[in-house]
Short mmCIF file of C-alpha atoms and ligand atoms in Angstrom, two decimals:
data_model
loop_
_atom_site.label_atom_id
_atom_site.label_comp_id
_atom_site.label_asym_id
_atom_site.label_seq_id
_atom_site.Cartn_x
_atom_site.Cartn_y
_atom_site.Cartn_z
CA UNK A 1 240.01 263.52 200.28
CA UNK A 2 237.96 262.99 203.39
CA UNK A 3 234.48 264.43 203.48
CA UNK A 4 234.66 264.97 207.24
CA UNK A 5 234.08 266.81 209.48
CA UNK A 6 230.45 267.38 208.59
CA UNK A 7 228.07 269.80 210.34
CA UNK A 8 224.33 269.21 210.32
CA UNK A 9 221.85 271.86 211.53
CA UNK A 10 218.52 270.78 213.03
CA UNK A 11 215.50 272.98 213.74
CA UNK A 12 214.33 272.03 217.25
CA UNK A 13 211.76 274.79 217.79
CA UNK A 14 210.52 278.02 216.26
CA UNK A 15 209.89 281.39 217.88
CA UNK A 16 206.55 282.11 216.26
CA UNK A 17 206.08 285.76 217.17
CA UNK A 18 209.46 287.33 217.84
CA UNK A 19 210.31 291.02 217.89
CA UNK A 20 212.83 291.43 215.06
CA UNK A 21 214.69 294.31 216.71
CA UNK A 22 215.80 291.94 219.49
CA UNK A 23 217.95 290.24 216.86
CA UNK A 24 219.07 293.38 215.01
CA UNK A 25 220.13 296.24 217.24
CA UNK A 26 217.56 299.05 216.98
CA UNK A 27 216.45 297.92 213.52
CA UNK A 28 212.94 296.96 212.35
CA UNK A 29 211.33 297.91 215.66
CA UNK A 30 207.75 296.71 216.03
CA UNK A 31 208.14 294.05 213.32
CA UNK A 32 207.50 290.44 214.27
CA UNK A 33 208.99 287.38 212.66
CA UNK A 34 209.48 283.63 212.90
CA UNK A 35 212.92 282.41 213.85
CA UNK A 36 214.16 278.83 214.26
CA UNK A 37 216.14 277.53 217.21
CA UNK A 38 218.99 275.47 215.83
CA UNK A 39 220.88 272.54 217.28
CA UNK A 40 223.96 271.36 215.40
CA UNK A 41 225.65 267.98 215.11
CA UNK A 42 229.31 267.70 214.14
CA UNK A 43 230.63 264.35 212.97
CA UNK A 44 234.37 263.99 212.66
CA UNK A 45 236.47 261.66 210.57
CA UNK A 46 237.34 259.75 213.72
CA UNK A 47 233.67 259.09 214.42
CA UNK A 48 233.21 261.66 217.18
CA UNK A 49 229.66 262.90 217.52
CA UNK A 50 229.46 266.39 218.97
CA UNK A 51 226.29 268.40 219.61
CA UNK A 52 226.29 272.19 219.75
CA UNK A 53 223.40 273.63 221.79
CA UNK A 54 220.33 271.66 222.81
CA UNK A 55 217.43 273.96 221.95
CA UNK A 56 214.44 275.42 223.81
CA UNK A 57 211.67 273.76 225.77
CA UNK A 58 208.62 272.91 223.71
CA UNK A 59 205.22 274.61 223.67
CA UNK A 60 202.82 274.00 226.54
CA UNK A 61 205.68 273.68 228.97
CA UNK A 62 207.33 276.50 230.79
CA UNK A 63 208.02 278.39 227.55
CA UNK A 64 204.58 280.00 227.58
CA UNK A 65 204.84 280.90 231.24
CA UNK A 66 208.36 282.28 231.39
CA UNK A 67 209.49 282.89 227.84
CA UNK A 68 207.75 283.37 224.50
CA UNK A 69 205.63 281.28 222.16
CA UNK A 70 207.59 278.31 220.81
CA UNK A 71 206.25 276.14 218.02
CA UNK A 72 207.55 272.59 217.83
CA UNK A 73 206.22 270.02 215.38
CA UNK A 74 206.92 266.33 216.16
CA UNK A 75 209.87 266.25 213.76
CA UNK A 76 211.45 269.12 215.72
CA UNK A 77 211.62 267.09 218.94
CA UNK A 78 215.37 266.86 219.61
CA UNK A 79 215.37 263.05 219.78
CA UNK A 80 213.45 262.83 216.50
CA UNK A 81 215.66 265.41 214.79
CA UNK A 82 218.72 263.43 215.88
CA UNK A 83 217.20 260.12 214.79
CA UNK A 84 216.63 261.60 211.34
CA UNK A 85 220.39 262.07 210.94
CA UNK A 86 221.23 258.70 212.48
CA UNK A 87 222.33 259.78 215.95
CA UNK A 88 221.02 258.53 219.27
CA UNK A 89 221.52 260.80 222.31
CA UNK A 90 223.31 258.02 224.21
CA UNK A 91 226.15 257.87 221.69
CA UNK A 92 226.91 261.59 221.90
CA UNK A 93 230.21 262.05 223.72
CA UNK A 94 230.42 265.81 223.74
CA UNK A 95 227.95 268.68 223.93
CA UNK A 96 229.13 272.25 223.52
CA UNK A 97 226.86 274.95 224.93
CA UNK A 98 227.55 278.26 223.19
CA UNK A 99 226.01 279.98 226.22
CA UNK A 100 223.45 279.16 228.91
CA UNK A 101 220.30 280.95 227.72
CA UNK A 102 217.16 278.81 228.00
CA UNK A 103 216.65 278.39 224.24
CA UNK A 104 220.10 276.79 223.91
CA UNK A 105 220.16 274.57 227.01
CA UNK A 106 216.83 272.84 227.44
CA UNK A 107 217.00 269.11 226.61
CA UNK A 108 220.56 268.80 228.01
CA UNK A 109 219.55 265.85 230.13
CA UNK A 110 218.80 263.59 227.14
CA UNK A 111 222.59 263.40 226.61
CA UNK A 112 223.35 261.06 229.51
CA UNK A 113 226.82 260.01 228.43
CA UNK A 114 228.15 263.34 227.19
CA UNK A 115 230.65 265.74 228.64
CA UNK A 116 229.35 269.30 228.37
CA UNK A 117 231.69 272.18 227.54
CA UNK A 118 230.77 275.64 228.85
CA UNK A 119 232.81 278.79 229.42
CA UNK A 120 233.62 279.24 233.12
CA UNK A 121 232.56 282.91 232.96
CA UNK A 122 229.17 281.90 231.56
CA UNK A 123 228.56 279.46 234.39
CA UNK A 124 229.53 282.05 236.98
CA UNK A 125 227.20 284.63 235.44
CA UNK A 126 224.28 282.23 234.97
CA UNK A 127 224.15 281.40 238.67
CA UNK A 128 223.23 284.98 239.57
CA UNK A 129 222.69 287.08 236.46
CA UNK A 130 221.53 290.65 236.38
CA UNK A 131 217.88 290.25 237.45
CA UNK A 132 216.64 291.56 234.11
CA UNK A 133 218.16 288.42 232.56
CA UNK A 134 216.86 285.88 235.08
CA UNK A 135 214.26 284.64 232.61
CA UNK A 136 216.82 284.03 229.88
CA UNK A 137 218.78 281.81 232.25
CA UNK A 138 215.71 280.33 234.00
CA UNK A 139 217.35 281.46 237.20
CA UNK A 140 215.50 282.73 240.25
CA UNK A 141 212.28 280.85 239.54
CA UNK A 142 211.08 279.33 242.84
CA UNK A 143 211.19 275.54 242.77
CA UNK A 144 212.86 275.47 239.35
CA UNK A 145 216.33 274.26 238.39
CA UNK A 146 217.86 275.87 235.30
CA UNK A 147 218.17 273.15 232.61
CA UNK A 148 221.97 273.35 232.38
CA UNK A 149 222.21 272.62 236.09
CA UNK A 150 220.52 269.28 235.52
CA UNK A 151 223.79 268.14 233.90
CA UNK A 152 226.08 270.01 236.28
CA UNK A 153 228.12 266.90 237.11
CA UNK A 154 228.82 266.38 233.40
CA UNK A 155 230.15 269.89 232.75
CA UNK A 156 233.77 270.66 231.99
CA UNK A 157 234.47 274.38 232.33
CA UNK A 158 236.49 276.08 229.60
CA UNK A 159 238.42 279.33 229.97
CA UNK A 160 238.95 281.20 226.71
CA UNK A 161 239.80 279.44 223.47
CA UNK A 162 240.40 275.70 223.34
CA UNK A 163 242.32 274.42 220.32
CA UNK A 164 241.43 270.95 219.05
CA UNK A 165 238.69 269.79 221.38
CA UNK A 166 238.98 267.05 218.85
CA UNK A 167 241.19 267.48 215.81
CA UNK A 168 239.94 270.40 213.72
CA UNK A 169 237.17 271.44 216.14
CA UNK A 170 238.02 274.50 218.22
CA UNK A 171 236.16 276.39 220.95
CA UNK A 172 236.35 280.14 220.45
CA UNK A 173 235.47 282.66 223.18
CA UNK A 174 233.20 285.32 221.66
CA UNK A 175 231.85 287.40 224.56
CA UNK A 176 229.36 290.21 224.13
CA UNK A 177 225.95 288.60 223.83
CA UNK A 178 226.69 287.06 227.22
CA UNK A 179 229.90 287.06 229.30
CA UNK A 180 230.86 283.54 228.28
CA UNK A 181 229.45 283.21 224.78
CA UNK A 182 231.55 280.96 222.58
CA UNK A 183 231.56 279.72 219.05
CA UNK A 184 232.74 276.46 217.53
CA UNK A 185 235.20 276.69 214.64
CA UNK A 186 235.22 273.58 212.47
CA UNK A 187 237.94 273.03 209.90
CA UNK A 188 236.10 271.52 206.96
CA UNK A 189 237.39 270.72 203.49
CA UNK A 190 235.72 273.95 202.36
CA UNK A 191 237.11 276.32 204.95
CA UNK A 192 236.55 277.11 208.60
CA UNK A 193 232.85 277.10 209.51
CA UNK A 194 232.00 279.04 212.67
CA UNK A 195 228.91 277.92 214.60
CA UNK A 196 228.44 281.32 216.13
CA UNK A 197 225.78 280.98 218.83
CA UNK A 198 223.68 284.06 219.58
CA UNK A 199 226.64 286.32 219.00
CA UNK A 200 225.42 286.11 215.39
CA UNK A 201 221.74 285.09 215.46
CA UNK A 202 221.01 286.02 211.82
CA UNK A 203 223.11 286.30 208.69
CA UNK A 204 221.91 289.92 208.60
CA UNK A 205 223.89 290.57 211.80
CA UNK A 206 227.05 289.44 210.09
CA UNK A 207 226.36 291.13 206.75
CA UNK A 208 225.56 294.49 208.35
CA UNK A 209 224.00 297.48 206.64
CA UNK A 210 224.92 300.95 205.39
CA UNK A 211 225.69 302.11 208.93
CA UNK A 212 227.49 299.14 210.43
CA UNK A 213 229.75 296.41 209.08
CA UNK A 214 228.27 293.95 211.57
CA UNK A 215 225.11 294.49 213.66
CA UNK A 216 225.00 293.28 217.27
CA UNK A 217 221.85 291.85 218.78
CA UNK A 218 219.82 293.92 221.22
CA UNK A 219 220.32 291.26 223.87
CA UNK A 220 223.88 291.79 225.01
CA UNK A 221 225.99 292.27 228.09
CA UNK A 222 228.88 294.29 226.65
CA UNK A 223 228.99 296.00 223.24
CA UNK A 224 232.76 296.56 223.33
CA UNK A 225 233.37 292.86 223.85
CA UNK A 226 230.79 292.20 221.13
CA UNK A 227 232.73 294.35 218.65
CA UNK A 228 236.02 292.63 219.50
CA UNK A 229 234.30 289.29 218.93
CA UNK A 230 233.21 290.42 215.46
CA UNK A 231 236.84 291.23 214.61
CA UNK A 232 237.96 287.87 216.01
CA UNK A 233 235.35 286.04 213.93
CA UNK A 234 236.53 287.88 210.80
CA UNK A 235 240.02 286.52 211.42
CA UNK A 236 238.88 282.96 212.03
CA UNK A 237 235.86 282.16 209.89
CA UNK A 238 235.33 281.51 206.20
CA UNK A 239 231.66 280.59 206.68
CA UNK A 240 229.35 281.84 209.45
CA UNK A 241 226.52 279.64 210.73
CA UNK A 242 224.09 281.85 212.74
CA UNK A 243 221.98 280.45 215.57
CA UNK A 244 218.43 281.55 214.62
CA UNK A 245 218.36 281.85 210.83
CA UNK A 246 216.16 279.66 208.58
CA UNK A 247 218.76 280.09 205.82
CA UNK A 248 221.13 277.83 207.78
CA UNK A 249 218.59 275.01 207.86
CA UNK A 250 218.05 275.14 204.09
CA UNK A 251 221.10 272.92 203.80
CA UNK A 252 221.14 269.51 205.46
CA UNK A 253 224.86 269.59 205.89
CA UNK A 254 227.96 271.76 205.79
CA UNK A 255 230.19 272.16 203.99
CA UNK A 256 227.66 272.51 201.20
CA UNK A 257 228.27 269.93 198.48
CA UNK A 258 228.78 271.14 194.93
ZN1 ZN B 1 221.16 283.90 223.82
#
């Protein structure tokens, strides 16, 4: 039986001093933690190489000025992380952006030959977000182009779910965190793995607590959509792969062998 498709997570930056309650709605307020920014590579049986999200900018760049402290060791440089798993950016044909927040869309331009897949509603929102979210989209900064716009000519807009982007890899609209958040459902030999994006930043969001079956993040645009997305994910996914959880990176590949 074929081993493919295989999903490989890569840590391409770390939030070194992040308010935990931003991840977990109204929980653990005042606590700070370290959280990785994950980029994923999907390799299919047919040899397709697909990247999901492209990570944040590194330290010393605009992250300090406009965002939050980001730690990035040399092995977390996206090109280096890709090299480690045998992929060069030039051979990547497809990049899926789960949404257009800065920590998921910097480094887009290293993928010169890729078509980028983004929800149409996310693109529309990112052009002129609510001003409180300008920073997250790197919009409205004088003289600055948001990183996703640097690959504008390579973007293919998606509306809603897309079945079989390539065989067994599906785009799933999961709004709530942002208007056009989407996940990537991958049919592996050990069940459907859902690369969730920031809709589920930590496994703790998915696992919930005594009060809630699933916990949304504090950064959201619509909690009703968010709840419907949780129900949709329950129906689709056997395994959840959150976007900012070190537990995901403990395994070099999914499905987990053994
Ligand atoms: Zn986000």
